[in-house]
PDB file of C-alpha atoms in Angstrom:
ATOM      1  CA  UNK Y 255       0.062  -0.028   0.012  1.00 52.00           C
ATOM      2  CA  UNK Y 256       1.251   3.652  -0.912  1.00 59.00           C
ATOM      3  CA  UNK Y 257       0.190   6.405   0.918  1.00 57.00           C
ATOM      4  CA  UNK Y 258       0.824   9.926  -0.658  1.00 57.00           C
ATOM      5  CA  UNK Y 259       0.452  13.138   1.571  1.00 55.00           C
ATOM      6  CA  UNK Y 260       0.043  16.138  -0.443  1.00 58.00           C
ATOM      7  CA  UNK Y 261       0.205  19.499   1.789  1.00 56.00           C
ATOM      8  CA  UNK Y 262      -1.599  22.003  -0.435  1.00 57.00           C
ATOM      9  CA  UNK Y 263      -0.064  25.594  -0.177  1.00 60.00           C
ATOM     10  CA  UNK Y 264      -3.194  26.833   1.853  1.00 72.00           C
ATOM     11  CA  UNK Y 265      -2.716  24.083   4.544  1.00 70.00           C
ATOM     12  CA  UNK Y 266       1.308  24.876   4.806  1.00 70.00           C
ATOM     13  CA  UNK Y 267       0.425  28.714   4.806  1.00 79.00           C
ATOM     14  CA  UNK Y 268      -2.223  27.971   7.756  1.00 74.00           C
ATOM     15  CA  UNK Y 269       0.144  25.914   9.624  1.00 82.00           C
ATOM     16  CA  UNK Y 270       2.952  28.701   9.515  1.00 82.00           C
ATOM     17  CA  UNK Y 271       0.623  31.093  10.561  1.00 82.00           C
ATOM     18  CA  UNK Y 272      -0.231  29.107  13.191  1.00 85.00           C
ATOM     19  CA  UNK Y 273       3.289  28.678  14.478  1.00 88.00           C
ATOM     20  CA  UNK Y 274       3.991  32.436  14.345  1.00 90.00           C
ATOM     21  CA  UNK Y 275       0.837  33.091  16.541  1.00 89.00           C
ATOM     22  CA  UNK Y 276       1.936  31.134  18.841  1.00 91.00           C
ATOM     23  CA  UNK Y 277       5.640  32.506  19.092  1.00 93.00           C
ATOM     24  CA  UNK Y 278       3.731  35.873  19.538  1.00 93.00           C
ATOM     25  CA  UNK Y 279       1.360  34.492  22.142  1.00 94.00           C
ATOM     26  CA  UNK Y 280       4.163  32.968  24.511  1.00 95.00           C
ATOM     27  CA  UNK Y 281       6.330  35.941  24.134  1.00 95.00           C
ATOM     28  CA  UNK Y 282       3.433  38.087  25.223  1.00 95.00           C
ATOM     29  CA  UNK Y 283       2.245  36.228  27.856  1.00 96.00           C
ATOM     30  CA  UNK Y 284       5.753  35.659  29.445  1.00 96.00           C
ATOM     31  CA  UNK Y 285       6.407  39.356  29.226  1.00 96.00           C
ATOM     32  CA  UNK Y 286       3.001  40.013  30.940  1.00 96.00           C
ATOM     33  CA  UNK Y 287       3.760  37.258  33.357  1.00 97.00           C
ATOM     34  CA  UNK Y 288       7.110  38.984  34.179  1.00 97.00           C
ATOM     35  CA  UNK Y 289       5.909  42.540  34.121  1.00 97.00           C
ATOM     36  CA  UNK Y 290       3.115  41.618  36.748  1.00 97.00           C
ATOM     37  CA  UNK Y 291       5.533  39.944  38.923  1.00 97.00           C
ATOM     38  CA  UNK Y 292       7.776  42.800  39.433  1.00 97.00           C
ATOM     39  CA  UNK Y 293       5.033  45.086  39.728  1.00 97.00           C
ATOM     40  CA  UNK Y 294       3.333  42.735  42.532  1.00 97.00           C
ATOM     41  CA  UNK Y 295       6.851  42.501  44.328  1.00 97.00           C
ATOM     42  CA  UNK Y 296       7.456  46.086  44.068  1.00 97.00           C
ATOM     43  CA  UNK Y 297       3.816  46.938  45.509  1.00 97.00           C
ATOM     44  CA  UNK Y 298       4.832  44.510  48.319  1.00 96.00           C
ATOM     45  CA  UNK Y 299       8.240  46.309  49.418  1.00 96.00           C
ATOM     46  CA  UNK Y 300       6.097  49.588  49.330  1.00 96.00           C
ATOM     47  CA  UNK Y 301       3.200  48.464  51.218  1.00 96.00           C
ATOM     48  CA  UNK Y 302       5.454  46.892  53.716  1.00 94.00           C
ATOM     49  CA  UNK Y 303       7.019  50.435  54.443  1.00 93.00           C
ATOM     50  CA  UNK Y 304      10.462  49.458  52.786  1.00 93.00           C
ATOM     51  CA  UNK Y 305      10.461  52.293  50.560  1.00 93.00           C
ATOM     52  CA  UNK Y 306      10.436  53.054  46.677  1.00 95.00           C
ATOM     53  CA  UNK Y 307      14.148  53.252  46.383  1.00 93.00           C
ATOM     54  CA  UNK Y 308      14.333  49.035  47.636  1.00 94.00           C
ATOM     55  CA  UNK Y 309      11.183  48.484  45.438  1.00 96.00           C
ATOM     56  CA  UNK Y 310      13.029  49.635  42.274  1.00 96.00           C
ATOM     57  CA  UNK Y 311      15.742  46.963  42.988  1.00 96.00           C
ATOM     58  CA  UNK Y 312      13.458  44.490  41.461  1.00 97.00           C
ATOM     59  CA  UNK Y 313      13.903  44.050  37.813  1.00 97.00           C
ATOM     60  CA  UNK Y 314      12.487  41.808  34.880  1.00 97.00           C
ATOM     61  CA  UNK Y 315      13.429  40.759  31.403  1.00 97.00           C
ATOM     62  CA  UNK Y 316      12.365  38.652  28.965  1.00 96.00           C
ATOM     63  CA  UNK Y 317      14.106  36.333  26.628  1.00 96.00           C
ATOM     64  CA  UNK Y 318      14.938  36.351  23.770  1.00 95.00           C
ATOM     65  CA  UNK Y 319      15.257  40.146  24.251  1.00 93.00           C
ATOM     66  CA  UNK Y 320      14.041  40.700  20.746  1.00 92.00           C
ATOM     67  CA  UNK Y 321      11.745  38.564  18.360  1.00 92.00           C
ATOM     68  CA  UNK Y 322       8.978  35.828  19.619  1.00 94.00           C
ATOM     69  CA  UNK Y 323       9.899  32.329  20.389  1.00 95.00           C
ATOM     70  CA  UNK Y 324       7.645  29.026  21.296  1.00 94.00           C
ATOM     71  CA  UNK Y 325      10.334  28.922  24.415  1.00 95.00           C
ATOM     72  CA  UNK Y 326      10.406  32.304  25.546  1.00 96.00           C
ATOM     73  CA  UNK Y 327      10.670  32.938  29.350  1.00 96.00           C
ATOM     74  CA  UNK Y 328      10.671  35.788  31.764  1.00 97.00           C
ATOM     75  CA  UNK Y 329      13.401  36.410  34.348  1.00 97.00           C
ATOM     76  CA  UNK Y 330      12.560  38.498  37.555  1.00 97.00           C
ATOM     77  CA  UNK Y 331      15.142  39.430  40.039  1.00 96.00           C
ATOM     78  CA  UNK Y 332      16.469  40.883  43.275  1.00 95.00           C
ATOM     79  CA  UNK Y 333      19.462  43.526  42.784  1.00 95.00           C
ATOM     80  CA  UNK Y 334      19.369  43.465  46.607  1.00 93.00           C
ATOM     81  CA  UNK Y 335      18.783  39.752  47.436  1.00 93.00           C
ATOM     82  CA  UNK Y 336      20.032  40.020  50.852  1.00 90.00           C
ATOM     83  CA  UNK Y 337      17.795  42.790  52.129  1.00 90.00           C
ATOM     84  CA  UNK Y 338      14.924  41.787  50.358  1.00 94.00           C
ATOM     85  CA  UNK Y 339      15.094  38.263  51.185  1.00 92.00           C
ATOM     86  CA  UNK Y 340      15.493  39.119  54.878  1.00 90.00           C
ATOM     87  CA  UNK Y 341      12.421  40.867  54.853  1.00 92.00           C
ATOM     88  CA  UNK Y 342      10.812  37.751  52.962  1.00 93.00           C
ATOM     89  CA  UNK Y 343      12.186  34.902  55.476  1.00 90.00           C
ATOM     90  CA  UNK Y 344      12.338  36.876  58.782  1.00 88.00           C
ATOM     91  CA  UNK Y 345      15.341  35.418  59.803  1.00 85.00           C
ATOM     92  CA  UNK Y 346      17.029  35.154  63.434  1.00 84.00           C
ATOM     93  CA  UNK Y 347      19.875  37.532  63.055  1.00 81.00           C
ATOM     94  CA  UNK Y 348      23.155  36.953  65.524  1.00 80.00           C
ATOM     95  CA  UNK Y 349      26.366  39.048  65.642  1.00 73.00           C
ATOM     96  CA  UNK Y 350      29.528  37.382  63.902  1.00 72.00           C
ATOM     97  CA  UNK Y 351      31.649  37.603  66.885  1.00 67.00           C
ATOM     98  CA  UNK Y 352      29.240  36.388  69.014  1.00 66.00           C
ATOM     99  CA  UNK Y 353      28.793  39.168  71.151  1.00 80.00           C
ATOM    100  CA  UNK Y 354      26.709  42.161  70.734  1.00 86.00           C
ATOM    101  CA  UNK Y 355      24.526  43.555  67.641  1.00 89.00           C
ATOM    102  CA  UNK Y 356      24.632  47.435  67.882  1.00 90.00           C
ATOM    103  CA  UNK Y 357      21.206  49.132  66.966  1.00 91.00           C
ATOM    104  CA  UNK Y 358      21.481  52.664  66.341  1.00 93.00           C
ATOM    105  CA  UNK Y 359      18.932  54.947  68.218  1.00 93.00           C
ATOM    106  CA  UNK Y 360      17.500  58.231  66.618  1.00 91.00           C
ATOM    107  CA  UNK Y 361      20.356  60.133  68.225  1.00 91.00           C
ATOM    108  CA  UNK Y 362      22.955  58.469  66.269  1.00 91.00           C
ATOM    109  CA  UNK Y 363      22.133  59.770  62.996  1.00 89.00           C
ATOM    110  CA  UNK Y 364      22.645  58.201  59.696  1.00 89.00           C
ATOM    111  CA  UNK Y 365      26.032  56.762  58.321  1.00 89.00           C
ATOM    112  CA  UNK Y 366      27.694  58.606  55.700  1.00 84.00           C
ATOM    113  CA  UNK Y 367      27.890  55.455  53.338  1.00 79.00           C
ATOM    114  CA  UNK Y 368      24.062  54.946  53.892  1.00 74.00           C
ATOM    115  CA  UNK Y 369      22.271  52.300  56.041  1.00 77.00           C
ATOM    116  CA  UNK Y 370      22.951  51.878  59.534  1.00 84.00           C
ATOM    117  CA  UNK Y 371      25.925  53.700  61.597  1.00 91.00           C
ATOM    118  CA  UNK Y 372      28.156  51.926  63.440  1.00 91.00           C
ATOM    119  CA  UNK Y 373      29.616  52.491  66.862  1.00 93.00           C
ATOM    120  CA  UNK Y 374      33.045  52.933  65.300  1.00 92.00           C
ATOM    121  CA  UNK Y 375      32.114  55.363  62.708  1.00 94.00           C
ATOM    122  CA  UNK Y 376      30.060  57.512  65.201  1.00 92.00           C
ATOM    123  CA  UNK Y 377      32.893  57.869  67.558  1.00 93.00           C
ATOM    124  CA  UNK Y 378      35.022  59.267  64.590  1.00 92.00           C
ATOM    125  CA  UNK Y 379      32.673  61.642  63.365  1.00 90.00           C
ATOM    126  CA  UNK Y 380      31.470  62.927  66.797  1.00 89.00           C
ATOM    127  CA  UNK Y 381      34.941  62.997  68.557  1.00 89.00           C
ATOM    128  CA  UNK Y 382      33.295  61.337  71.696  1.00 90.00           C
ATOM    129  CA  UNK Y 383      33.852  58.043  73.322  1.00 92.00           C
ATOM    130  CA  UNK Y 384      31.158  55.761  73.795  1.00 94.00           C
ATOM    131  CA  UNK Y 385      30.827  53.993  77.351  1.00 94.00           C
ATOM    132  CA  UNK Y 386      29.214  50.626  77.653  1.00 94.00           C
ATOM    133  CA  UNK Y 387      26.130  50.187  80.092  1.00 94.00           C
ATOM    134  CA  UNK Y 388      25.203  46.817  80.907  1.00 90.00           C
ATOM    135  CA  UNK Y 389      21.230  46.189  81.929  1.00 89.00           C
ATOM    136  CA  UNK Y 390      19.856  42.987  83.396  1.00 86.00           C
ATOM    137  CA  UNK Y 391      16.327  43.747  81.662  1.00 86.00           C
ATOM    138  CA  UNK Y 392      15.964  45.230  78.425  1.00 85.00           C
ATOM    139  CA  UNK Y 393      18.810  45.840  76.135  1.00 90.00           C
ATOM    140  CA  UNK Y 394      22.412  46.823  77.198  1.00 92.00           C
ATOM    141  CA  UNK Y 395      23.453  50.230  75.942  1.00 94.00           C
ATOM    142  CA  UNK Y 396      26.275  52.212  74.487  1.00 93.00           C
ATOM    143  CA  UNK Y 397      25.948  56.000  75.834  1.00 94.00           C
ATOM    144  CA  UNK Y 398      27.818  59.319  75.057  1.00 92.00           C
ATOM    145  CA  UNK Y 399      28.403  62.058  77.618  1.00 89.00           C
ATOM    146  CA  UNK Y 400      27.113  65.006  75.581  1.00 86.00           C
ATOM    147  CA  UNK Y 401      24.067  66.602  74.305  1.00 85.00           C
ATOM    148  CA  UNK Y 402      21.132  66.232  71.686  1.00 80.00           C
ATOM    149  CA  UNK Y 403      21.240  69.043  69.002  1.00 84.00           C
ATOM    150  CA  UNK Y 404      18.213  70.782  67.586  1.00 80.00           C
ATOM    151  CA  UNK Y 405      17.965  67.539  65.134  1.00 83.00           C
ATOM    152  CA  UNK Y 406      17.724  65.240  67.987  1.00 81.00           C
ATOM    153  CA  UNK Y 407      21.327  63.914  67.240  1.00 84.00           C
ATOM    154  CA  UNK Y 408      23.989  63.067  70.035  1.00 84.00           C
ATOM    155  CA  UNK Y 409      26.709  65.485  69.774  1.00 83.00           C
ATOM    156  CA  UNK Y 410      29.496  66.911  72.217  1.00 82.00           C
ATOM    157  CA  UNK Y 411      28.434  69.618  74.603  1.00 79.00           C
ATOM    158  CA  UNK Y 412      29.779  72.873  74.084  1.00 76.00           C
ATOM    159  CA  UNK Y 413      29.337  73.999  77.556  1.00 73.00           C
ATOM    160  CA  UNK Y 414      32.331  74.832  79.568  1.00 69.00           C
ATOM    161  CA  UNK Y 415      30.199  74.656  82.974  1.00 65.00           C
ATOM    162  CA  UNK Y 416      28.755  71.203  82.115  1.00 65.00           C
ATOM    163  CA  UNK Y 417      25.196  72.863  81.547  1.00 72.00           C
ATOM    164  CA  UNK Y 418      23.000  70.839  79.476  1.00 70.00           C
ATOM    165  CA  UNK Y 419      25.584  67.832  79.855  1.00 82.00           C
ATOM    166  CA  UNK Y 420      23.581  64.290  79.425  1.00 86.00           C
ATOM    167  CA  UNK Y 421      24.251  60.556  79.250  1.00 89.00           C
ATOM    168  CA  UNK Y 422      22.475  60.003  75.573  1.00 91.00           C
ATOM    169  CA  UNK Y 423      21.907  56.633  74.458  1.00 93.00           C
ATOM    170  CA  UNK Y 424      23.589  56.218  71.039  1.00 93.00           C
ATOM    171  CA  UNK Y 425      23.164  52.573  70.688  1.00 95.00           C
ATOM    172  CA  UNK Y 426      20.756  49.367  71.746  1.00 93.00           C
ATOM    173  CA  UNK Y 427      22.978  46.174  72.251  1.00 92.00           C
ATOM    174  CA  UNK Y 428      21.390  42.943  71.622  1.00 89.00           C
ATOM    175  CA  UNK Y 429      22.559  39.426  71.581  1.00 85.00           C
ATOM    176  CA  UNK Y 430      20.108  38.710  68.571  1.00 85.00           C
ATOM    177  CA  UNK Y 431      17.216  40.219  66.829  1.00 83.00           C
ATOM    178  CA  UNK Y 432      14.367  38.414  64.869  1.00 83.00           C
ATOM    179  CA  UNK Y 433      13.414  40.314  61.778  1.00 83.00           C
ATOM    180  CA  UNK Y 434       9.468  40.219  61.383  1.00 87.00           C
ATOM    181  CA  UNK Y 435       8.585  38.604  58.020  1.00 92.00           C
ATOM    182  CA  UNK Y 436       7.239  41.524  56.003  1.00 93.00           C
ATOM    183  CA  UNK Y 437       6.961  40.143  52.476  1.00 95.00           C
ATOM    184  CA  UNK Y 438       5.560  36.931  50.713  1.00 95.00           C
ATOM    185  CA  UNK Y 439       7.192  36.994  47.616  1.00 96.00           C
ATOM    186  CA  UNK Y 440       6.670  33.105  46.605  1.00 96.00           C
ATOM    187  CA  UNK Y 441       3.218  33.642  46.867  1.00 96.00           C
ATOM    188  CA  UNK Y 442       3.310  36.125  44.170  1.00 97.00           C
ATOM    189  CA  UNK Y 443       5.248  34.029  42.135  1.00 96.00           C
ATOM    190  CA  UNK Y 444       3.235  31.083  42.285  1.00 97.00           C
ATOM    191  CA  UNK Y 445       0.286  33.218  41.245  1.00 96.00           C
ATOM    192  CA  UNK Y 446       2.112  34.694  38.328  1.00 96.00           C
ATOM    193  CA  UNK Y 447       3.038  30.810  37.065  1.00 96.00           C
ATOM    194  CA  UNK Y 448      -0.563  30.069  37.459  1.00 97.00           C
ATOM    195  CA  UNK Y 449      -1.761  32.755  35.125  1.00 96.00           C
ATOM    196  CA  UNK Y 450       0.752  31.769  32.305  1.00 96.00           C
ATOM    197  CA  UNK Y 451      -1.319  29.106  30.726  1.00 95.00           C
ATOM    198  CA  UNK Y 452      -4.534  31.403  30.508  1.00 95.00           C
ATOM    199  CA  UNK Y 453      -2.284  34.119  29.182  1.00 95.00           C
ATOM    200  CA  UNK Y 454      -1.059  32.094  26.521  1.00 94.00           C
ATOM    201  CA  UNK Y 455      -4.755  31.149  25.403  1.00 93.00           C
ATOM    202  CA  UNK Y 456      -5.894  34.656  25.303  1.00 93.00           C
ATOM    203  CA  UNK Y 457      -2.694  35.991  23.464  1.00 91.00           C
ATOM    204  CA  UNK Y 458      -2.900  33.273  20.872  1.00 88.00           C
ATOM    205  CA  UNK Y 459      -6.718  34.372  20.135  1.00 87.00           C
ATOM    206  CA  UNK Y 460      -5.369  38.189  19.795  1.00 84.00           C
ATOM    207  CA  UNK Y 461      -2.808  37.335  17.740  1.00 76.00           C
ATOM    208  CA  UNK Y 462      -5.220  35.529  15.173  1.00 71.00           C
ATOM    209  CA  UNK Y 463      -7.504  38.250  14.944  1.00 69.00           C
TER     210      UNK Y 463
END
C-alpha cells in the first residue's frame, strides 16, 4: 500500500501562521507575567514600608530580548537579594563575633555611606567615646556624655560649665534580633506561574484576530 501526503499550499500557510501566532502569544504572555510579578513584588515592598528605592531594585527581563519564540521565558530578579530576602524569610540575626548587635537609636543619626551607622564611625565623626552600660532587663546600651542638638542627634557639649550635659543612649545592644516577616514573594510568584497558561491562550486568540 502506498500512501501519499500532499500538503496544499493553503495548509502550509495556515500551519506557518499558527506557529507565528503561537510564538507571539507565548512571548507576550511571558512578558506580561514577568512585568506583573515585578509590579506585585514592588507593591509588596512599598506596602511593607520598605521604600520605593528598595522596590525599584526588583527587575525583569523577557528572553529572547528581541523577536518572538515558543520557548520564550521571563526572569524576575532582586538587585538587593540580601535585604529583600531578609524581610521575606524573617531570619534570626546574631552578631558574627558572638557578642552584641549594635542598633542605632535616633540620636545616632545616619551613616555617611548610607544605611545604619556603626559605633566606630559614630565615635570618629562625633569625637566622643561611647561607654558600655549593662542592663539586666532590656537591651544594654552604648551611651555618650554630650547633648542632643536641635535635630535630636547626640553631639559633644559646648558648655564649659557642664550645663545641658546629658548621658545620651546612642546604640542599643542585643544578643540577637528576629526580623519580622514582612513579605511573601513566593505567593506572588506562584500566582504569576498559574496565570501563564490562560495568558498564552488569550494572547494566541488575539494574535489570530
